Short mmCIF file of C-alpha atoms and ligand atoms in Angstrom, two decimals:
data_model
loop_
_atom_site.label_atom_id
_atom_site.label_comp_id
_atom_site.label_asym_id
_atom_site.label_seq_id
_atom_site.Cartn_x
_atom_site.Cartn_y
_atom_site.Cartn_z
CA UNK A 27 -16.40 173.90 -149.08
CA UNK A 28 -14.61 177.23 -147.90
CA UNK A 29 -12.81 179.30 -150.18
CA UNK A 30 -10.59 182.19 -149.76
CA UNK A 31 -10.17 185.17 -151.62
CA UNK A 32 -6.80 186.92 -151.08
CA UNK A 33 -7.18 190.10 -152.05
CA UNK A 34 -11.11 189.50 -152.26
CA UNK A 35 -12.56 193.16 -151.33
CA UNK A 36 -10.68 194.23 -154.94
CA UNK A 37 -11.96 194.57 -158.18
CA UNK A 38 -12.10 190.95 -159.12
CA UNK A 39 -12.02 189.64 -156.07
CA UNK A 40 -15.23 191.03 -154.98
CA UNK A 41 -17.21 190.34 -158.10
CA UNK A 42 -15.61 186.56 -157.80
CA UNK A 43 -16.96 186.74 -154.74
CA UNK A 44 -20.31 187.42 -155.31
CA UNK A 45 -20.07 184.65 -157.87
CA UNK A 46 -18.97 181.81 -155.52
CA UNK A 47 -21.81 182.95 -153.17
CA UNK A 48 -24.09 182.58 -156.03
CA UNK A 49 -23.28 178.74 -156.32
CA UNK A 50 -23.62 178.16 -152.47
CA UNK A 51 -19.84 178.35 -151.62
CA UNK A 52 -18.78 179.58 -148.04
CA UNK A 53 -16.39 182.53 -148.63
CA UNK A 54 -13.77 184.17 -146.77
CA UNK A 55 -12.00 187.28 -148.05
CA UNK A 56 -8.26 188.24 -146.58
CA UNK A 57 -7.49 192.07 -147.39
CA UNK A 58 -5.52 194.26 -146.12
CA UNK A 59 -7.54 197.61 -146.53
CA UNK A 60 -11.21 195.76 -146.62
CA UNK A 61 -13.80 197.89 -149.00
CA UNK A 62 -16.99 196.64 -147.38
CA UNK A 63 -18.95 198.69 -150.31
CA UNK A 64 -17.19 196.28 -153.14
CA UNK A 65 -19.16 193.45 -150.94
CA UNK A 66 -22.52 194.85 -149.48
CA UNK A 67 -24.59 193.04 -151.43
CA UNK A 68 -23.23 189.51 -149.99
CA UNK A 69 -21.98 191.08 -146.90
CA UNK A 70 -24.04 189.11 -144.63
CA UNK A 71 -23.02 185.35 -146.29
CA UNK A 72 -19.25 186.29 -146.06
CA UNK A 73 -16.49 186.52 -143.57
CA UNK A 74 -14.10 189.22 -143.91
CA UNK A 75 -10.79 189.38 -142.76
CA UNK A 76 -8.14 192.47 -142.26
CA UNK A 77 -4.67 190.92 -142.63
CA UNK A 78 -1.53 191.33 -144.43
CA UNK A 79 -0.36 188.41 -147.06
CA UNK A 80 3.37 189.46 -146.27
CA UNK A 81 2.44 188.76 -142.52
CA UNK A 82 2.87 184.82 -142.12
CA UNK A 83 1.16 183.84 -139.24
CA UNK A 84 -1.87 186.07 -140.19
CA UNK A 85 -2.14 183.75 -143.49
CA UNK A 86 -1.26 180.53 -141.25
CA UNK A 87 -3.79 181.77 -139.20
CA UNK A 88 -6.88 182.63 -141.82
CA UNK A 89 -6.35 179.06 -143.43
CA UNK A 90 -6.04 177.28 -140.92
CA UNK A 91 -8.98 178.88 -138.59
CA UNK A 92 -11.38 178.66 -141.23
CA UNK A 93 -10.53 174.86 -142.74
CA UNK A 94 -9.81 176.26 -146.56
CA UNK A 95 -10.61 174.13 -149.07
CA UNK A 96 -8.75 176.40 -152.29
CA UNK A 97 -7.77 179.91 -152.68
CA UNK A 98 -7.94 181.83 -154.86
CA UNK A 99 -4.93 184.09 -154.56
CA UNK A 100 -5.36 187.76 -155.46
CA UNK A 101 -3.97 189.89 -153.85
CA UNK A 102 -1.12 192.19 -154.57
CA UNK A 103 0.22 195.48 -155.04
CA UNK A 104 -0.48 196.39 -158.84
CA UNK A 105 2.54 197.95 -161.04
CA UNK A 106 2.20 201.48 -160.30
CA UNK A 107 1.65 200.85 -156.61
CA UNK A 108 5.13 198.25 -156.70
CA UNK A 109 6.91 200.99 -158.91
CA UNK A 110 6.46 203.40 -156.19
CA UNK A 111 7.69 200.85 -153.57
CA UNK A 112 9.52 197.89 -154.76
CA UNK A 113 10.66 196.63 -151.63
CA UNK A 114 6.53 196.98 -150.29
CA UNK A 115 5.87 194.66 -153.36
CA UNK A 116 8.46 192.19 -152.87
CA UNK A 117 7.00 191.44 -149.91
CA UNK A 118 3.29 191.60 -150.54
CA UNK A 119 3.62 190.14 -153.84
CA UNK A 120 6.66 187.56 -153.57
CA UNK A 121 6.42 186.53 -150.01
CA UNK A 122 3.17 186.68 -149.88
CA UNK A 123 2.45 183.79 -152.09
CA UNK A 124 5.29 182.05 -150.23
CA UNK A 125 2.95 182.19 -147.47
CA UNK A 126 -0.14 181.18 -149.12
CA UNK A 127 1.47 178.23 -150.53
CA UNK A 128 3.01 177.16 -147.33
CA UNK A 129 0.15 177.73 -145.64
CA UNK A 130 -2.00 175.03 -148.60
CA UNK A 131 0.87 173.11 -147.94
CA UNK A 132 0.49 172.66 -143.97
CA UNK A 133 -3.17 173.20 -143.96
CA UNK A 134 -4.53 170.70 -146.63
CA UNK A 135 -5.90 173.20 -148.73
CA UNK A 136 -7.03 171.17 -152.18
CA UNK A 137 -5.79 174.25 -154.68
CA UNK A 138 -4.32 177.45 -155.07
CA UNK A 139 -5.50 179.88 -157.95
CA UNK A 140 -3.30 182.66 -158.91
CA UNK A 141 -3.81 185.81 -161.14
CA UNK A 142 -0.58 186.50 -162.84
CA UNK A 143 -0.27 189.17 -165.45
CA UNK A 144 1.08 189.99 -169.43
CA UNK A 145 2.92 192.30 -167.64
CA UNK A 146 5.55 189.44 -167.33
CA UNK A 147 6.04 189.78 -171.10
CA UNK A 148 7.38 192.95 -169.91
CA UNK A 149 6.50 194.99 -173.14
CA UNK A 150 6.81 192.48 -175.78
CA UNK A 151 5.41 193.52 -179.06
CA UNK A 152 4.95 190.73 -180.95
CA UNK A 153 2.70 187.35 -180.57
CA UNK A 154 2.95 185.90 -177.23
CA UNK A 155 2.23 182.23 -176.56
CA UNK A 156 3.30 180.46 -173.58
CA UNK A 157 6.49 179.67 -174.70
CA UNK A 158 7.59 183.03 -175.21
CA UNK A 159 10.58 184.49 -173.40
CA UNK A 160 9.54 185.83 -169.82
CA UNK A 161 11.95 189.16 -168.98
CA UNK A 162 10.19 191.80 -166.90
CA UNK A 163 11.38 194.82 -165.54
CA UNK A 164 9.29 195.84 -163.44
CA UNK A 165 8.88 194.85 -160.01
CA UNK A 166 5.12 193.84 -160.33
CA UNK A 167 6.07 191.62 -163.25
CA UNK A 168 8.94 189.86 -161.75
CA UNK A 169 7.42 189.21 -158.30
CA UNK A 170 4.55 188.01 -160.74
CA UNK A 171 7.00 185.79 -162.47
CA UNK A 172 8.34 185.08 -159.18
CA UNK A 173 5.20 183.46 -157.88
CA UNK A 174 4.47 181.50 -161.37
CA UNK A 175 7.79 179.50 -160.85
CA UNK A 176 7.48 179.20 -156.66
CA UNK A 177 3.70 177.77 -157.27
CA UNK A 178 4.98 175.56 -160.44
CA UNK A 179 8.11 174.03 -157.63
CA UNK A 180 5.44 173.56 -155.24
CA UNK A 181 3.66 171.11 -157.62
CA UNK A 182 6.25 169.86 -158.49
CA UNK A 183 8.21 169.59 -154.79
CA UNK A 184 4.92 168.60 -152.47
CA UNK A 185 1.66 167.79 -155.50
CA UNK A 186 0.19 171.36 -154.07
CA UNK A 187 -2.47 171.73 -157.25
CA UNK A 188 -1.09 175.37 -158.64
CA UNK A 189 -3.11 176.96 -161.21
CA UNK A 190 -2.62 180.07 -162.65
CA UNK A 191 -4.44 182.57 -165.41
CA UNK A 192 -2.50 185.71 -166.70
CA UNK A 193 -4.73 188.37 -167.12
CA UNK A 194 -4.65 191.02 -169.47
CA UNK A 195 -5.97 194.58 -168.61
CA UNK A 196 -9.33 193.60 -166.53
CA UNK A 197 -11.74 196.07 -167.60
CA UNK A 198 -15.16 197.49 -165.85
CA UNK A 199 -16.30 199.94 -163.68
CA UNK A 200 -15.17 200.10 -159.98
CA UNK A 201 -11.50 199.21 -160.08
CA UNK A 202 -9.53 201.89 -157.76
CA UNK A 203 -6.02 200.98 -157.96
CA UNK A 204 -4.22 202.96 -160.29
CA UNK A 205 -1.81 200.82 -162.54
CA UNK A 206 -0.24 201.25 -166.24
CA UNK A 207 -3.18 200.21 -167.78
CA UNK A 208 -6.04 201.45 -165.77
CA UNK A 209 -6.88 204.36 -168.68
CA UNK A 210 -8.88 202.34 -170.52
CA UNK A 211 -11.44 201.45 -167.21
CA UNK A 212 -11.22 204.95 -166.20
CA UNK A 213 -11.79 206.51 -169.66
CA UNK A 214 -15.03 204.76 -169.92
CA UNK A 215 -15.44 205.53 -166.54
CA UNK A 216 -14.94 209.07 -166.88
CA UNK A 217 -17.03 209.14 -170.24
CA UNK A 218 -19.96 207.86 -169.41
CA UNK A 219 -19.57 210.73 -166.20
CA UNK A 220 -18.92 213.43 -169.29
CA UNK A 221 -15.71 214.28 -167.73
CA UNK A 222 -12.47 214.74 -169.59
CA UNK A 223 -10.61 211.93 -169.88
CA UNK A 224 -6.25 212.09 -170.62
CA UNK A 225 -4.66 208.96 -171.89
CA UNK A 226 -1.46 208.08 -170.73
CA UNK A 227 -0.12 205.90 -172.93
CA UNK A 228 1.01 206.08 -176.73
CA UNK A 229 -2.23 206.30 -179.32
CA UNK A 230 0.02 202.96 -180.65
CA UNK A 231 0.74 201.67 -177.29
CA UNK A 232 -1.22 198.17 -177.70
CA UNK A 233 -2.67 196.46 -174.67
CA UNK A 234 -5.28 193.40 -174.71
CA UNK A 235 -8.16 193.91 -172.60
CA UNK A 236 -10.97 191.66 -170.95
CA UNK A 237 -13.98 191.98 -169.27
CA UNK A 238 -14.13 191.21 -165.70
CA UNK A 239 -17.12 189.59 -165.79
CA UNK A 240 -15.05 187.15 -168.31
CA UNK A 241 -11.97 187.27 -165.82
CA UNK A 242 -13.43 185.73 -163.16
CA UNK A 243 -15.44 183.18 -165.35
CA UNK A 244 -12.12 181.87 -166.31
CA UNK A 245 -11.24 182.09 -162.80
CA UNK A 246 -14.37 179.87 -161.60
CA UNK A 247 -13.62 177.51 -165.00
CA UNK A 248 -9.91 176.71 -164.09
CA UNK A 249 -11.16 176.49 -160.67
CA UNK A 250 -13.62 173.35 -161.58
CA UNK A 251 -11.40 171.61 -164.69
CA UNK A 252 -10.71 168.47 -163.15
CA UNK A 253 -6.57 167.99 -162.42
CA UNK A 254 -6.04 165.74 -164.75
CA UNK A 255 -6.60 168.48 -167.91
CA UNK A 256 -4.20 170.97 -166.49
CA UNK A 257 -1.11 170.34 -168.12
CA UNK A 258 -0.19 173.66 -169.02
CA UNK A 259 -0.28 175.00 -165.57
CA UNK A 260 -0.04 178.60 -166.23
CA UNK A 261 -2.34 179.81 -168.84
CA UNK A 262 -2.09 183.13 -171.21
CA UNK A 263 -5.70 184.64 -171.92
CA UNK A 264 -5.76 186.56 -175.00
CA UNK A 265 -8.48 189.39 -174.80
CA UNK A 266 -8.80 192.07 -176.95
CA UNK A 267 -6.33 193.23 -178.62
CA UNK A 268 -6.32 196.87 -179.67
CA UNK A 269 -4.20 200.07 -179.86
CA UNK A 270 -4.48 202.65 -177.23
CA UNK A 271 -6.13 204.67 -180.56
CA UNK A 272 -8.44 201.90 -181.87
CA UNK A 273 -9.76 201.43 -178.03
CA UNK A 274 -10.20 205.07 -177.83
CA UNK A 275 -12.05 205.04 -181.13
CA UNK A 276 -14.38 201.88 -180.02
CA UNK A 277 -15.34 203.99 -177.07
CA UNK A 278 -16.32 207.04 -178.41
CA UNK A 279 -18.54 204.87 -181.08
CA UNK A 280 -20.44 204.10 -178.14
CA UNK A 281 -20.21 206.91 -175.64
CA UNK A 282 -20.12 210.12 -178.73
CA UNK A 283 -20.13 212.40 -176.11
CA UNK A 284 -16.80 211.12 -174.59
CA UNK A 285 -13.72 213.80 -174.57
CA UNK A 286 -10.52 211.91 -174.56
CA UNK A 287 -7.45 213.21 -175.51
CA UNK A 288 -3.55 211.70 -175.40
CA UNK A 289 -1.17 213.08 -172.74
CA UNK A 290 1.67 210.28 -172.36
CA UNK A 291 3.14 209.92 -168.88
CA UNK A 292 6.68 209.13 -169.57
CA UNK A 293 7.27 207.08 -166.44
CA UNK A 294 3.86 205.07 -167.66
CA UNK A 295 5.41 204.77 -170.86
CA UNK A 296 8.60 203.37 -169.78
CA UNK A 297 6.81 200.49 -167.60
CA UNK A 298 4.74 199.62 -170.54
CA UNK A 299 7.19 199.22 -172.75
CA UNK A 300 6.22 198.96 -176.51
CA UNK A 301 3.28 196.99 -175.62
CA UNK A 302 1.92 194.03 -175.67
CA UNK A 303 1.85 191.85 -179.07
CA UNK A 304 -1.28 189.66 -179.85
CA UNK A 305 -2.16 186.85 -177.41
CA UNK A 306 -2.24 182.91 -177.59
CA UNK A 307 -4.76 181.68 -175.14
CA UNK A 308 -5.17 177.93 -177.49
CA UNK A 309 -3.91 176.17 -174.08
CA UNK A 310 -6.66 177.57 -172.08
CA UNK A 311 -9.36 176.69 -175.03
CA UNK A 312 -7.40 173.05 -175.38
CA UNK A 313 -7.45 172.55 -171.31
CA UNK A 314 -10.55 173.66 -169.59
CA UNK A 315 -12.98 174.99 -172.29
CA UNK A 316 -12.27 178.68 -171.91
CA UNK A 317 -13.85 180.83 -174.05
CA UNK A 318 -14.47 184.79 -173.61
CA UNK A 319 -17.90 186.15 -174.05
CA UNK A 320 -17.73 189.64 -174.32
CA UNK A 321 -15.65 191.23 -177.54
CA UNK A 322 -15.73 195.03 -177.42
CA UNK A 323 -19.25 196.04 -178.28
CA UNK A 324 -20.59 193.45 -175.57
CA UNK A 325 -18.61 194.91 -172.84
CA UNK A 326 -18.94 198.41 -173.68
CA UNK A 327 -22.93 197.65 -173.89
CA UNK A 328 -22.88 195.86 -170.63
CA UNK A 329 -20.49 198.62 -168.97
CA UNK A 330 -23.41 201.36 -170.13
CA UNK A 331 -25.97 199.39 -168.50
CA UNK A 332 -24.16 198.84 -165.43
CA UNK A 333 -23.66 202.24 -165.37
CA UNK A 334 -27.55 203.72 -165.97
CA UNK A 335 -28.04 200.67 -163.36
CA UNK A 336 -25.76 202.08 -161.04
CA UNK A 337 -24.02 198.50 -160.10
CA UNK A 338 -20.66 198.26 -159.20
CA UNK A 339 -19.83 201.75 -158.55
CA UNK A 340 -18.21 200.73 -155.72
CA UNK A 341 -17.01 203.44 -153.77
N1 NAD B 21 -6.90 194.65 -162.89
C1 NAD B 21 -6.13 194.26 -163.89
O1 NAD B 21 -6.15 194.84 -164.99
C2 NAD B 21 -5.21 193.08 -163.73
C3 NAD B 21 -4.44 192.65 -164.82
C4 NAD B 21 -3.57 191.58 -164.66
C5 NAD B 21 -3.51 190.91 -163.45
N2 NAD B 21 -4.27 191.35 -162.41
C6 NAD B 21 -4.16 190.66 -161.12
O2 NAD B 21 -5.45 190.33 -160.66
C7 NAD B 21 -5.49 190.43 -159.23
C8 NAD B 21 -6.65 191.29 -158.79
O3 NAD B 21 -6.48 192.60 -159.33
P1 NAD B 21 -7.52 193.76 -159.04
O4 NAD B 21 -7.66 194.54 -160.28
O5 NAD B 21 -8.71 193.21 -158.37
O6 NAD B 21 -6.66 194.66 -158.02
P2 NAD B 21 -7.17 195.50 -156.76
O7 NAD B 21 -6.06 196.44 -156.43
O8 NAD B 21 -8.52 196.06 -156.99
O9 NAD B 21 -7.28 194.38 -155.66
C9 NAD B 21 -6.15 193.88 -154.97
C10 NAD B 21 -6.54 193.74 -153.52
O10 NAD B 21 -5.38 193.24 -152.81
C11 NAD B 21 -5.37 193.86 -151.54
N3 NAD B 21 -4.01 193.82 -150.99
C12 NAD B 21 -2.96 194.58 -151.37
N4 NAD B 21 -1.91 194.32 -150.58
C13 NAD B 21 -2.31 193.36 -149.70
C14 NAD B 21 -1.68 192.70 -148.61
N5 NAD B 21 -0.42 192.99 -148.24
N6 NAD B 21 -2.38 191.79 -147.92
C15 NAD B 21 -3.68 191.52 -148.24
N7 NAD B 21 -4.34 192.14 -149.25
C16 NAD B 21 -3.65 193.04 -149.96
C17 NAD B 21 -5.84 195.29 -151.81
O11 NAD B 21 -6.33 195.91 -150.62
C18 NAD B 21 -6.92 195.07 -152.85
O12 NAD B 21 -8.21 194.96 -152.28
C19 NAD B 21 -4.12 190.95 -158.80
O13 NAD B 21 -3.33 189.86 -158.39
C20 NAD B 21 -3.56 191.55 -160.06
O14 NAD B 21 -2.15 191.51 -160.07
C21 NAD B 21 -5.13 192.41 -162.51
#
């Protein structure tokens, strides 16, 4: 069984990568800017691909070349990158799943995965279940949004089996792209290297967090439930839910020598809002089992090992 990873030289996408290797899976990643370093370990069992999800025929051509069985669709421009250039995002991010879902559609691809985001709460401060109004205002969100309701009409329209998880801050050591929440990877990052370390957010500012080792778990556990348990569709994962202060506090419990201080970046501040409020993620539980592994002392443990271990510094 092939499956693509849009997206799959990022962050998550490499580590999921490395995971569906693990279990025997032929893997192709589509990026546009390929990091071979985020995949030298597997580099030799993969196939990587340079193309552009706003490009059409370059997705037509990837699926169909290569016989995909699902995809796993994650690539995008993150919110500061699509704050910078909204029109860039509409097309990566909105378009781009267009073309991955046409492409399933045409091609006989089995399922489509997609990583949507809290950030299509835009901001909302209180609890958040699935039901919960959807406004965002900022680009990323609302081409995220976008590509919830395209992928729920294509299930609906032509059976195409759309599933998608919305992630919370994805947390560990290696992630590049700068977006609104991004401190809280790069202040343990930056710890653990005893440099300095400016927050640039509100010390109230609250934002749930999870692993990445847990994100793409979920990602391999929605992957496998079999159709007839997803009835939510799209599926809220809660995380951890702390204050820009209480996460800064957790840290320096484990890292004492860590020098963080608070410098909010009002054009930060304005995308995130007030924050996010505390997470439902009972349909995900309910659905397909999910349940996270790592609360805050886990991660932060597993982060220092990583770290004396040298893994996934990845460029
Ligand atoms: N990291 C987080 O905290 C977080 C939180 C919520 C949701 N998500 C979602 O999870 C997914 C993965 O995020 P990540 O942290 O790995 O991000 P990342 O920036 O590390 O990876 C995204 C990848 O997409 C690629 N890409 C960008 N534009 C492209 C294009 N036009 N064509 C092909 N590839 C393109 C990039 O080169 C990059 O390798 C994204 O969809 C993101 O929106 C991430």
């Amino acid at each position: 069984m092939t499956r693509l990873i849009t997206g799959g030289t990022g962050f998550v996408g490499s580590e999921l990568a490395n995971r569906l290797v693990e279990q025997g899976d032929k893997v192709v990643l589509f990026d546009i800017s390929p990091n071979i370093n985020a995949v030298k370990k597997i580099k030799d069992k993969i196939t990587i691909i340079r193309g552009d999800l706003s490009n059409w025929s370059e997705v037509f051509n990837v699926v169909k070349e290569h016989n995909i069985k699902s995809i796993f669709h994650l690539g995008a421009m993150l919110s500061i990158p699509a704050d910078v250039n909204p029109w860039a995002a509409y097309r990566v991010n909105a378009d781009g799943t267009l073309n991955i879902l046409e492409a399933a559609r045409l091609f006989d691809v089995e399922k489509v995965i997609f990583t949507s985001t809290t950030a299509v709460y835009a901001g909302y401060a209180l609890p958040i279940n699935e039901s919960t109004i959807q406004k965002p205002e900022s680009m990323y969100g609302i081409t995220k949004l976008f590509s919830e309701n395209l992928g729920r009409f294509y299930f609906k329209k032509f059976g195409l089996d759309f599933r998608v998880i919305r992630y919370p801050t994805v947390i560990g050591l290696g992630a590049r792209t700068k977006h609104m929440s991004q401190y809280m990877s790069w202040m343990i990052e930056n710890s653990l290297s005893n440099n300095p370390f400016d927050v640039w957010v509100n010390e109230d500012t609250r934002n749930p967090c999870l692993y990445y080792k847990d994100a793409v778990l979920a990602l391999l556990m929605i992957h496998d439930a079999p159709s007839q348990n997803i009835k939510t569709r799209v599926y809220n994962l809660a995380g951890i839910s702390l204050t820009a202060k209480e996460f800064v506090d957790e840290v320096k419990k484990h890292i004492p020598s860590a020098k963080i201080a608070f410098k909010p970046d009002p054009e930060i501040v304005k995308l995130m809002g007030k924050g996010f409020g505390f997470i439902d993620d009972t349909c995900a539980k309910k659905e397909w089992g999910w349940r996270m592994r790592y609360d805050m002392k886990s991660m932060l443990e597993d982060i220092k090992s990583e770290s004396e271990s040298k893994i996934n510094y990845k460029s």
